[in-house]
Amino acid sequence: MPLSVSSVRLAAHGLILREWENADLPAMVELFDEPDVADRTPLPSPFDIGAAREYLEMIHRTRAEGRRLHLAITTDGHNPLGEVLLSLSSGAMGYGVGCAHRGQRLAVRAAQLLTDYAHQVLELPRVVLEIEADNAPSVAVARRLNFRLTNDEPQRIEGKGRSLVLQTWAHDVPVRPDH
């Protein structure tokens, strides 16, 4: 099912996931201009207001094209604490939580909410996470959400002067017994 033209806002598990807005640029800088984010994502570093503006433009463009969905993770519907995103063509999901907001299970709760949306509303049969084997927090999130490590060949990605080896974790639509 294609992505709705109207704005996406998801609420469950004590979270409200909403689309990014222009007013969020300063929060994006605060969340994404940190070493962990620079190390584990393709986002530029330093991540300043100019980088935030370019990133938001890309978010809006890929959303309009129906290719990707990026949602701010909030508890109040306003203040972003991180981001969860989904590629609509591949079912690949990603997330990042600001350093100051870690330890609250935000990644687990946001990824659960977006996985449910992907399966139930967008009718994606599979959602995947691509995770470096040494990224213990993300591996823990995948396990907590019942994603399983696939037998797919790990992907080698070159970027930012280093090589990443990503393992694929998958969550398939649960099979429901016939009644």
GROMACS .gro file of N, CA and C in nm:
model
  537
    1MET      N    1   0.085  -0.117   0.000
    1MET     CA    2   0.000   0.000   0.000
    1MET      C    3   0.090   0.124   0.000
    2PRO      N    4   0.061   0.222  -0.085
    2PRO     CA    5   0.144   0.343  -0.088
    2PRO      C    6   0.124   0.427   0.038
    3LEU      N    7   0.224   0.509   0.064
    3LEU     CA    8   0.221   0.599   0.179
    3LEU      C    9   0.113   0.705   0.159
    4SER      N   10   0.040   0.732   0.263
    4SER     CA   11  -0.065   0.834   0.259
    4SER      C   12  -0.007   0.971   0.227
    5VAL      N   13  -0.083   1.049   0.154
    5VAL     CA   14  -0.041   1.186   0.124
    5VAL      C   15  -0.049   1.272   0.250
    6SER      N   16  -0.145   1.242   0.336
    6SER     CA   17  -0.159   1.320   0.458
    6SER      C   18  -0.045   1.287   0.555
    7SER      N   19  -0.026   1.375   0.648
    7SER     CA   20   0.082   1.362   0.746
    7SER      C   21   0.064   1.236   0.831
    8VAL      N   22   0.176   1.169   0.859
    8VAL     CA   23   0.173   1.049   0.941
    8VAL      C   24   0.205   1.087   1.085
    9ARG      N   25   0.121   1.040   1.176
    9ARG     CA   26   0.139   1.062   1.319
    9ARG      C   27   0.096   0.933   1.387
   10LEU      N   28   0.189   0.870   1.456
   10LEU     CA   29   0.163   0.741   1.520
   10LEU      C   30   0.178   0.756   1.671
   11ALA      N   31   0.086   0.698   1.746
   11ALA     CA   32   0.093   0.708   1.892
   11ALA      C   33   0.068   0.571   1.954
   12ALA      N   34   0.161   0.529   2.038
   12ALA     CA   35   0.149   0.406   2.118
   12ALA      C   36   0.275   0.393   2.201
   13HIS      N   37   0.272   0.305   2.298
   13HIS     CA   38   0.390   0.276   2.381
   13HIS      C   39   0.447   0.401   2.450
   14GLY      N   40   0.361   0.499   2.479
   14GLY     CA   41   0.406   0.621   2.544
   14GLY      C   42   0.479   0.717   2.452
   15LEU      N   43   0.469   0.695   2.321
   15LEU     CA   44   0.537   0.780   2.223
   15LEU      C   45   0.438   0.838   2.124
   16ILE      N   46   0.480   0.949   2.065
   16ILE     CA   47   0.414   1.005   1.948
   16ILE      C   48   0.523   1.023   1.843
   17LEU      N   49   0.509   0.951   1.732
   17LEU     CA   50   0.600   0.967   1.619
   17LEU      C   51   0.533   1.060   1.521
   18ARG      N   52   0.604   1.163   1.480
   18ARG     CA   53   0.546   1.261   1.388
   18ARG      C   54   0.649   1.301   1.285
   19GLU      N   55   0.600   1.361   1.177
   19GLU     CA   56   0.691   1.404   1.072
   19GLU      C   57   0.771   1.526   1.118
   20TRP      N   58   0.893   1.536   1.064
   20TRP     CA   59   0.981   1.649   1.096
   20TRP      C   60   0.927   1.778   1.036
   21GLU      N   61   0.950   1.889   1.106
   21GLU     CA   62   0.905   2.021   1.062
   21GLU      C   63   1.023   2.117   1.059
   22ASN      N   64   1.005   2.228   0.989
   22ASN     CA   65   1.112   2.329   0.982
   22ASN      C   66   1.154   2.378   1.120
   23ALA      N   67   1.061   2.387   1.211
   23ALA     CA   68   1.092   2.435   1.347
   23ALA      C   69   1.183   2.338   1.423
   24ASP      N   70   1.202   2.217   1.371
   24ASP     CA   71   1.284   2.115   1.437
   24ASP      C   72   1.432   2.126   1.405
   25LEU      N   73   1.472   2.219   1.318
   25LEU     CA   74   1.613   2.227   1.278
   25LEU      C   75   1.709   2.236   1.398
   26PRO      N   76   1.686   2.324   1.495
   26PRO     CA   77   1.778   2.329   1.610
   26PRO      C   78   1.782   2.197   1.688
   27ALA      N   79   1.669   2.131   1.702
   27ALA     CA   80   1.665   2.002   1.773
   27ALA      C   81   1.743   1.897   1.695
   28MET      N   82   1.735   1.901   1.562
   28MET     CA   83   1.812   1.806   1.481
   28MET      C   84   1.961   1.822   1.506
   29VAL      N   85   2.006   1.945   1.513
   29VAL     CA   86   2.149   1.970   1.539
   29VAL      C   87   2.186   1.910   1.675
   30GLU      N   88   2.104   1.936   1.775
   30GLU     CA   89   2.131   1.885   1.910
   30GLU      C   90   2.135   1.732   1.912
   31LEU      N   91   2.045   1.669   1.839
   31LEU     CA   92   2.035   1.522   1.840
   31LEU      C   93   2.143   1.454   1.757
   32PHE      N   94   2.174   1.512   1.641
   32PHE     CA   95   2.258   1.442   1.543
   32PHE      C   96   2.403   1.487   1.538
   33ASP      N   97   2.437   1.594   1.607
   33ASP     CA   98   2.577   1.641   1.607
   33ASP      C   99   2.650   1.581   1.727
   34GLU      N  100   2.670   1.450   1.721
   34GLU     CA  101   2.742   1.380   1.828
   34GLU      C  102   2.820   1.263   1.768
   35PRO      N  103   2.928   1.223   1.833
   35PRO     CA  104   3.017   1.121   1.776
   35PRO      C  105   2.950   0.987   1.745
   36ASP      N  106   2.861   0.938   1.832
   36ASP     CA  107   2.794   0.810   1.806
   36ASP      C  108   2.713   0.815   1.677
   37VAL      N  109   2.642   0.924   1.656
   37VAL     CA  110   2.562   0.939   1.535
   37VAL      C  111   2.653   0.948   1.414
   38ALA      N  112   2.760   1.025   1.425
   38ALA     CA  113   2.854   1.038   1.313
   38ALA      C  114   2.916   0.903   1.279
   39ASP      N  115   2.943   0.822   1.380
   39ASP     CA  116   3.009   0.694   1.359
   39ASP      C  117   2.917   0.589   1.298
   40ARG      N  118   2.791   0.589   1.335
   40ARG     CA  119   2.700   0.480   1.297
   40ARG      C  120   2.603   0.514   1.184
   41THR      N  121   2.602   0.638   1.137
   41THR     CA  122   2.506   0.678   1.033
   41THR      C  123   2.577   0.750   0.920
   42PRO      N  124   2.508   0.766   0.807
   42PRO     CA  125   2.567   0.843   0.697
   42PRO      C  126   2.553   0.994   0.713
   43LEU      N  127   2.498   1.041   0.824
   43LEU     CA  128   2.482   1.185   0.843
   43LEU      C  129   2.618   1.253   0.851
   44PRO      N  130   2.626   1.376   0.797
   44PRO     CA  131   2.754   1.447   0.800
   44PRO      C  132   2.794   1.488   0.942
   45SER      N  133   2.922   1.504   0.960
   45SER     CA  134   2.975   1.552   1.088
   45SER      C  135   3.083   1.655   1.058
   46PRO      N  136   3.076   1.772   1.116
   46PRO     CA  137   2.975   1.816   1.214
   46PRO      C  138   2.838   1.832   1.149
   47PHE      N  139   2.735   1.815   1.231
   47PHE     CA  140   2.597   1.829   1.186
   47PHE      C  141   2.547   1.962   1.238
   48ASP      N  142   2.565   2.065   1.154
   48ASP     CA  143   2.527   2.200   1.194
   48ASP      C  144   2.391   2.236   1.135
   49ILE      N  145   2.351   2.362   1.149
   49ILE     CA  146   2.219   2.404   1.102
   49ILE      C  147   2.207   2.389   0.950
   50GLY      N  148   2.316   2.410   0.877
   50GLY     CA  149   2.314   2.390   0.732
   50GLY      C  150   2.293   2.244   0.697
   51ALA      N  151   2.361   2.155   0.768
   51ALA     CA  152   2.343   2.011   0.746
   51ALA      C  153   2.201   1.969   0.782
   52ALA      N  154   2.148   2.027   0.889
   52ALA     CA  155   2.010   1.996   0.930
   52ALA      C  156   1.912   2.040   0.823
   53ARG      N  157   1.933   2.157   0.766
   53ARG     CA  158   1.845   2.208   0.661
   53ARG      C  159   1.849   2.115   0.539
   54GLU      N  160   1.969   2.074   0.498
   54GLU     CA  161   1.982   1.982   0.383
   54GLU      C  162   1.916   1.848   0.413
   55TYR      N  163   1.935   1.799   0.534
   55TYR     CA  164   1.875   1.671   0.573
   55TYR      C  165   1.722   1.681   0.570
   56LEU      N  166   1.667   1.790   0.623
   56LEU     CA  167   1.522   1.808   0.623
   56LEU      C  168   1.468   1.818   0.481
   57GLU      N  169   1.541   1.886   0.393
   57GLU     CA  170   1.500   1.894   0.252
   57GLU      C  171   1.495   1.754   0.190
   58MET      N  172   1.597   1.671   0.219
   58MET     CA  173   1.599   1.534   0.168
   58MET      C  174   1.482   1.454   0.226
   59ILE      N  175   1.454   1.472   0.354
   59ILE     CA  176   1.341   1.403   0.417
   59ILE      C  177   1.211   1.438   0.346
   60HIS      N  178   1.189   1.567   0.322
   60HIS     CA  179   1.066   1.611   0.255
   60HIS      C  180   1.060   1.561   0.111
   61ARG      N  181   1.172   1.563   0.041
   61ARG     CA  182   1.176   1.518  -0.099
   61ARG      C  183   1.146   1.368  -0.109
   62THR      N  184   1.213   1.286  -0.028
   62THR     CA  185   1.192   1.141  -0.037
   62THR      C  186   1.053   1.102   0.014
   63ARG      N  187   0.998   1.179   0.104
   63ARG     CA  188   0.860   1.157   0.150
   63ARG      C  189   0.763   1.186   0.037
   64ALA      N  190   0.783   1.301  -0.032
   64ALA     CA  191   0.695   1.339  -0.143
   64ALA      C  192   0.702   1.238  -0.257
   65GLU      N  193   0.819   1.179  -0.275
   65GLU     CA  194   0.838   1.077  -0.380
   65GLU      C  195   0.784   0.940  -0.338
   66GLY      N  196   0.742   0.928  -0.212
   66GLY     CA  197   0.690   0.802  -0.162
   66GLY      C  198   0.796   0.696  -0.141
   67ARG      N  199   0.921   0.740  -0.119
   67ARG     CA  200   1.032   0.645  -0.103
   67ARG      C  201   1.068   0.617   0.042
   68ARG      N  202   1.059   0.718   0.127
   68ARG     CA  203   1.101   0.701   0.267
   68ARG      C  204   1.011   0.781   0.360
   69LEU      N  205   1.009   0.734   0.483
   69LEU     CA  206   0.934   0.801   0.588
   69LEU      C  207   1.028   0.821   0.706
   70HIS      N  208   1.048   0.946   0.745
   70HIS     CA  209   1.131   0.982   0.861
   70HIS      C  210   1.038   1.043   0.965
   71LEU      N  211   1.040   0.991   1.086
   71LEU     CA  212   0.955   1.044   1.192
   71LEU      C  213   1.038   1.081   1.313
   72ALA      N  214   1.003   1.196   1.370
   72ALA     CA  215   1.065   1.239   1.496
   72ALA      C  216   1.005   1.155   1.608
   73ILE      N  217   1.089   1.109   1.698
   73ILE     CA  218   1.044   1.036   1.817
   73ILE      C  219   1.018   1.140   1.926
   74THR      N  220   0.895   1.144   1.977
   74THR     CA  221   0.861   1.236   2.085
   74THR      C  222   0.778   1.162   2.190
   75THR      N  223   0.773   1.219   2.309
   75THR     CA  224   0.681   1.168   2.410
   75THR      C  225   0.562   1.262   2.425
   76ASP      N  226   0.577   1.385   2.375
   76ASP     CA  227   0.473   1.486   2.391
   76ASP      C  228   0.416   1.538   2.259
   77GLY      N  229   0.463   1.485   2.148
   77GLY     CA  230   0.417   1.532   2.017
   77GLY      C  231   0.490   1.655   1.968
   78HIS      N  232   0.582   1.706   2.048
   78HIS     CA  233   0.652   1.830   2.012
   78HIS      C  234   0.804   1.813   2.010
   79ASN      N  235   0.864   1.787   2.125
   79ASN     CA  236   1.010   1.789   2.139
   79ASN      C  237   1.074   1.660   2.088
   80PRO      N  238   1.152   1.667   1.977
   80PRO     CA  239   1.216   1.547   1.924
   80PRO      C  240   1.325   1.495   2.017
   81LEU      N  241   1.323   1.363   2.037
   81LEU     CA  242   1.422   1.294   2.119
   81LEU      C  243   1.509   1.202   2.034
   82GLY      N  244   1.469   1.184   1.909
   82GLY     CA  245   1.539   1.098   1.816
   82GLY      C  246   1.460   1.086   1.688
   83GLU      N  247   1.497   0.985   1.608
   83GLU     CA  248   1.433   0.965   1.479
   83GLU      C  249   1.421   0.816   1.450
   84VAL      N  250   1.315   0.779   1.382
   84VAL     CA  251   1.298   0.645   1.327
   84VAL      C  252   1.258   0.663   1.181
   85LEU      N  253   1.313   0.579   1.094
   85LEU     CA  254   1.288   0.596   0.950
   85LEU      C  255   1.267   0.463   0.883
   86LEU      N  256   1.201   0.467   0.768
   86LEU     CA  257   1.168   0.345   0.695
   86LEU      C  258   1.179   0.370   0.546
   87SER      N  259   1.253   0.284   0.477
   87SER     CA  260   1.257   0.283   0.331
   87SER      C  261   1.137   0.201   0.284
   88LEU      N  262   1.053   0.262   0.203
   88LEU     CA  263   0.932   0.193   0.161
   88LEU      C  264   0.959   0.088   0.054
   89SER      N  265   1.070   0.101  -0.019
   89SER     CA  266   1.100   0.003  -0.123
   89SER      C  267   1.167  -0.122  -0.066
   90SER      N  268   1.257  -0.105   0.029
   90SER     CA  269   1.331  -0.220   0.082
   90SER      C  270   1.280  -0.268   0.218
   91GLY      N  271   1.199  -0.186   0.284
   91GLY     CA  272   1.154  -0.220   0.419
   91GLY      C  273   1.262  -0.201   0.524
   92ALA      N  274   1.373  -0.136   0.486
   92ALA     CA  275   1.483  -0.113   0.581
   92ALA      C  276   1.445  -0.001   0.677
   93MET      N  277   1.461  -0.029   0.805
   93MET     CA  278   1.431   0.068   0.909
   93MET      C  279   1.560   0.109   0.978
   94GLY      N  280   1.564   0.233   1.023
   94GLY     CA  281   1.676   0.281   1.102
   94GLY      C  282   1.624   0.371   1.212
   95TYR      N  283   1.709   0.398   1.309
   95TYR     CA  284   1.668   0.485   1.419
   95TYR      C  285   1.792   0.543   1.484
   96GLY      N  286   1.771   0.652   1.552
   96GLY     CA  287   1.875   0.714   1.631
   96GLY      C  288   1.810   0.790   1.745
   97VAL      N  289   1.869   0.781   1.861
   97VAL     CA  290   1.817   0.851   1.979
   97VAL      C  291   1.927   0.942   2.031
   98GLY      N  292   1.892   1.066   2.059
   98GLY     CA  293   1.988   1.162   2.112
   98GLY      C  294   2.052   1.110   2.239
   99CYS      N  295   2.179   1.139   2.254
   99CYS     CA  296   2.258   1.090   2.368
   99CYS      C  297   2.190   1.121   2.502
  100ALA      N  298   2.134   1.239   2.515
  100ALA     CA  299   2.072   1.281   2.641
  100ALA      C  300   1.944   1.205   2.672
  101HIS      N  301   1.892   1.132   2.573
  101HIS     CA  302   1.762   1.066   2.590
  101HIS      C  303   1.771   0.913   2.590
  102ARG      N  304   1.892   0.861   2.592
  102ARG     CA  305   1.909   0.716   2.590
  102ARG      C  306   1.875   0.656   2.726
  103GLY      N  307   1.850   0.526   2.728
  103GLY     CA  308   1.818   0.457   2.853
  103GLY      C  309   1.670   0.461   2.887
  104GLN      N  310   1.586   0.508   2.795
  104GLN     CA  311   1.441   0.516   2.819
  104GLN      C  312   1.363   0.419   2.729
  105ARG      N  313   1.437   0.329   2.660
  105ARG     CA  314   1.376   0.235   2.567
  105ARG      C  315   1.307   0.305   2.451
  106LEU      N  316   1.351   0.426   2.416
  106LEU     CA  317   1.290   0.500   2.306
  106LEU      C  318   1.307   0.427   2.173
  107ALA      N  319   1.426   0.373   2.147
  107ALA     CA  320   1.450   0.303   2.021
  107ALA      C  321   1.361   0.180   2.010
  108VAL      N  322   1.351   0.103   2.116
  108VAL     CA  323   1.266  -0.017   2.115
  108VAL      C  324   1.121   0.021   2.089
  109ARG      N  325   1.071   0.119   2.162
  109ARG     CA  326   0.930   0.157   2.150
  109ARG      C  327   0.900   0.217   2.013
  110ALA      N  328   0.990   0.304   1.963
  110ALA     CA  329   0.968   0.366   1.832
  110ALA      C  330   0.977   0.263   1.719
  111ALA      N  331   1.076   0.175   1.728
  111ALA     CA  332   1.091   0.072   1.624
  111ALA      C  333   0.973  -0.024   1.626
  112GLN      N  334   0.921  -0.056   1.743
  112GLN     CA  335   0.802  -0.142   1.752
  112GLN      C  336   0.683  -0.075   1.684
  113LEU      N  337   0.663   0.051   1.713
  113LEU     CA  338   0.551   0.126   1.656
  113LEU      C  339   0.562   0.134   1.504
  114LEU      N  340   0.681   0.163   1.453
  114LEU     CA  341   0.699   0.175   1.308
  114LEU      C  342   0.693   0.037   1.240
  115THR      N  343   0.743  -0.067   1.305
  115THR     CA  344   0.732  -0.202   1.250
  115THR      C  345   0.585  -0.242   1.237
  116ASP      N  346   0.506  -0.217   1.340
  116ASP     CA  347   0.363  -0.248   1.335
  116ASP      C  348   0.295  -0.170   1.223
  117TYR      N  349   0.327  -0.043   1.209
  117TYR     CA  350   0.270   0.041   1.102
  117TYR      C  351   0.310  -0.014   0.965
  118ALA      N  352   0.436  -0.052   0.950
  118ALA     CA  353   0.484  -0.104   0.822
  118ALA      C  354   0.408  -0.231   0.783
  119HIS      N  355   0.388  -0.321   0.878
  119HIS     CA  356   0.318  -0.446   0.848
  119HIS      C  357   0.167  -0.425   0.831
  120GLN      N  358   0.106  -0.353   0.922
  120GLN     CA  359  -0.040  -0.345   0.926
  120GLN      C  360  -0.099  -0.242   0.832
  121VAL      N  361  -0.035  -0.128   0.817
  121VAL     CA  362  -0.090  -0.020   0.734
  121VAL      C  363  -0.027  -0.019   0.595
  122LEU      N  364   0.105  -0.022   0.590
  122LEU     CA  365   0.174  -0.018   0.460
  122LEU      C  366   0.179  -0.155   0.393
  123GLU      N  367   0.143  -0.259   0.468
  123GLU     CA  368   0.138  -0.396   0.419
  123GLU      C  369   0.273  -0.446   0.367
  124LEU      N  370   0.381  -0.403   0.433
  124LEU     CA  371   0.513  -0.455   0.399
  124LEU      C  372   0.528  -0.592   0.466
  125PRO      N  373   0.562  -0.695   0.390
  125PRO     CA  374   0.572  -0.828   0.449
  125PRO      C  375   0.695  -0.846   0.538
  126ARG      N  376   0.797  -0.763   0.515
  126ARG     CA  377   0.923  -0.777   0.591
  126ARG      C  378   0.978  -0.638   0.621
  127VAL      N  379   1.024  -0.621   0.744
  127VAL     CA  380   1.098  -0.502   0.785
  127VAL      C  381   1.237  -0.551   0.825
  128VAL      N  382   1.340  -0.479   0.782
  128VAL     CA  383   1.477  -0.520   0.814
  128VAL      C  384   1.553  -0.409   0.884
  129LEU      N  385   1.646  -0.452   0.966
  129LEU     CA  386   1.745  -0.364   1.029
  129LEU      C  387   1.881  -0.409   0.978
  130GLU      N  388   1.965  -0.315   0.940
  130GLU     CA  389   2.102  -0.345   0.898
  130GLU      C  390   2.194  -0.292   1.006
  131ILE      N  391   2.262  -0.385   1.076
  131ILE     CA  392   2.333  -0.350   1.199
  131ILE      C  393   2.475  -0.406   1.195
  132GLU      N  394   2.570  -0.324   1.240
  132GLU     CA  395   2.707  -0.373   1.258
  132GLU      C  396   2.706  -0.472   1.375
  133ALA      N  397   2.781  -0.581   1.362
  133ALA     CA  398   2.782  -0.685   1.465
  133ALA      C  399   2.826  -0.632   1.601
  134ASP      N  400   2.914  -0.529   1.602
  134ASP     CA  401   2.963  -0.476   1.729
  134ASP      C  402   2.874  -0.366   1.788
  135ASN      N  403   2.760  -0.339   1.725
  135ASN     CA  404   2.668  -0.237   1.775
  135ASN      C  405   2.570  -0.304   1.873
  136ALA      N  406   2.621  -0.331   1.993
  136ALA     CA  407   2.544  -0.405   2.093
  136ALA      C  408   2.407  -0.344   2.124
  137PRO      N  409   2.395  -0.211   2.138
  137PRO     CA  410   2.262  -0.156   2.166
  137PRO      C  411   2.161  -0.185   2.055
  138SER      N  412   2.202  -0.174   1.929
  138SER     CA  413   2.108  -0.202   1.819
  138SER      C  414   2.077  -0.350   1.806
  139VAL      N  415   2.175  -0.435   1.832
  139VAL     CA  416   2.149  -0.580   1.832
  139VAL      C  417   2.048  -0.612   1.943
  140ALA      N  418   2.061  -0.548   2.058
  140ALA     CA  419   1.966  -0.570   2.168
  140ALA      C  420   1.825  -0.524   2.129
  141VAL      N  421   1.814  -0.411   2.058
  141VAL     CA  422   1.684  -0.364   2.010
  141VAL      C  423   1.624  -0.468   1.915
  142ALA      N  424   1.703  -0.515   1.820
  142ALA     CA  425   1.655  -0.614   1.723
  142ALA      C  426   1.602  -0.738   1.795
  143ARG      N  427   1.678  -0.786   1.890
  143ARG     CA  428   1.636  -0.907   1.963
  143ARG      C  429   1.509  -0.881   2.045
  144ARG      N  430   1.505  -0.768   2.109
  144ARG     CA  431   1.389  -0.733   2.192
  144ARG      C  432   1.260  -0.731   2.109
  145LEU      N  433   1.273  -0.691   1.981
  145LEU     CA  434   1.157  -0.679   1.892
  145LEU      C  435   1.132  -0.806   1.810
  146ASN      N  436   1.204  -0.913   1.844
  146ASN     CA  437   1.189  -1.041   1.774
  146ASN      C  438   1.228  -1.036   1.627
  147PHE      N  439   1.322  -0.948   1.593
  147PHE     CA  440   1.385  -0.955   1.462
  147PHE      C  441   1.481  -1.073   1.470
  148ARG      N  442   1.505  -1.140   1.359
  148ARG     CA  443   1.599  -1.252   1.358
  148ARG      C  444   1.712  -1.222   1.261
  149LEU      N  445   1.830  -1.265   1.298
  149LEU     CA  446   1.947  -1.249   1.212
  149LEU      C  447   1.929  -1.342   1.092
  150THR      N  448   1.940  -1.285   0.971
  150THR     CA  449   1.921  -1.365   0.850
  150THR      C  450   2.052  -1.430   0.808
  151ASN      N  451   2.044  -1.517   0.711
  151ASN     CA  452   2.162  -1.579   0.652
  151ASN      C  453   2.214  -1.498   0.534
  152ASP      N  454   2.158  -1.380   0.511
  152ASP     CA  455   2.204  -1.295   0.401
  152ASP      C  456   2.350  -1.261   0.420
  153GLU      N  457   2.421  -1.251   0.310
  153GLU     CA  458   2.561  -1.210   0.312
  153GLU      C  459   2.569  -1.069   0.372
  154PRO      N  460   2.656  -1.046   0.470
  154PRO     CA  461   2.671  -0.911   0.524
  154PRO      C  462   2.709  -0.811   0.414
  155GLN      N  463   2.654  -0.690   0.426
  155GLN     CA  464   2.683  -0.584   0.328
  155GLN      C  465   2.802  -0.504   0.375
  156ARG      N  466   2.895  -0.479   0.283
  156ARG     CA  467   3.010  -0.395   0.313
  156ARG      C  468   2.982  -0.257   0.253
  157ILE      N  469   2.985  -0.156   0.337
  157ILE     CA  470   2.959  -0.019   0.294
  157ILE      C  471   3.084   0.064   0.325
  158GLU      N  472   3.127   0.142   0.229
  158GLU     CA  473   3.241   0.231   0.249
  158GLU      C  474   3.188   0.373   0.267
  159GLY      N  475   3.239   0.442   0.367
  159GLY     CA  476   3.197   0.579   0.388
  159GLY      C  477   3.266   0.642   0.506
  160LYS      N  478   3.286   0.771   0.496
  160LYS     CA  479   3.348   0.848   0.605
  160LYS      C  480   3.483   0.792   0.645
  161GLY      N  481   3.556   0.739   0.546
  161GLY     CA  482   3.691   0.691   0.574
  161GLY      C  483   3.699   0.558   0.644
  162ARG      N  484   3.589   0.485   0.649
  162ARG     CA  485   3.594   0.353   0.711
  162ARG      C  486   3.498   0.259   0.641
  163SER      N  487   3.515   0.133   0.669
  163SER     CA  488   3.433   0.029   0.610
  163SER      C  489   3.337  -0.026   0.715
  164LEU      N  490   3.210  -0.032   0.681
  164LEU     CA  491   3.108  -0.088   0.770
  164LEU      C  492   3.065  -0.224   0.716
  165VAL      N  493   3.047  -0.319   0.801
  165VAL     CA  494   2.993  -0.449   0.762
  165VAL      C  495   2.860  -0.465   0.835
  166LEU      N  496   2.753  -0.466   0.758
  166LEU     CA  497   2.619  -0.466   0.815
  166LEU      C  498   2.553  -0.603   0.801
  167GLN      N  499   2.504  -0.654   0.912
  167GLN     CA  500   2.427  -0.778   0.912
  167GLN      C  501   2.279  -0.743   0.901
  168THR      N  502   2.204  -0.829   0.835
  168THR     CA  503   2.061  -0.805   0.816
  168THR      C  504   1.980  -0.884   0.918
  169TRP      N  505   1.895  -0.810   0.989
  169TRP     CA  506   1.799  -0.867   1.083
  169TRP      C  507   1.661  -0.845   1.024
  170ALA      N  508   1.572  -0.943   1.030
  170ALA     CA  509   1.441  -0.932   0.966
  170ALA      C  510   1.327  -0.960   1.063
  171HIS      N  511   1.217  -0.890   1.037
  171HIS     CA  512   1.092  -0.914   1.108
  171HIS      C  513   0.985  -0.932   1.001
  172ASP      N  514   0.931  -1.053   0.993
  172ASP     CA  515   0.830  -1.085   0.893
  172ASP      C  516   0.691  -1.071   0.954
  173VAL      N  517   0.592  -1.046   0.866
  173VAL     CA  518   0.454  -1.038   0.913
  173VAL      C  519   0.422  -1.168   0.987
  174PRO      N  520   0.372  -1.156   1.108
  174PRO     CA  521   0.338  -1.278   1.182
  174PRO      C  522   0.231  -1.359   1.108
  175VAL      N  523   0.250  -1.489   1.105
  175VAL     CA  524   0.152  -1.578   1.044
  175VAL      C  525   0.040  -1.599   1.144
  176ARG      N  526  -0.082  -1.575   1.099
  176ARG     CA  527  -0.198  -1.590   1.187
  176ARG      C  528  -0.269  -1.721   1.154
  177PRO      N  529  -0.294  -1.801   1.255
  177PRO     CA  530  -0.365  -1.926   1.228
  177PRO      C  531  -0.507  -1.897   1.178
  178ASP      N  532  -0.553  -1.978   1.085
  178ASP     CA  533  -0.690  -1.963   1.035
  178ASP      C  534  -0.789  -2.003   1.144
  179HIS      N  535  -0.895  -1.927   1.152
  179HIS     CA  536  -0.998  -1.957   1.253
  179HIS      C  537  -1.111  -2.030   1.189
   0.00000   0.00000   0.00000
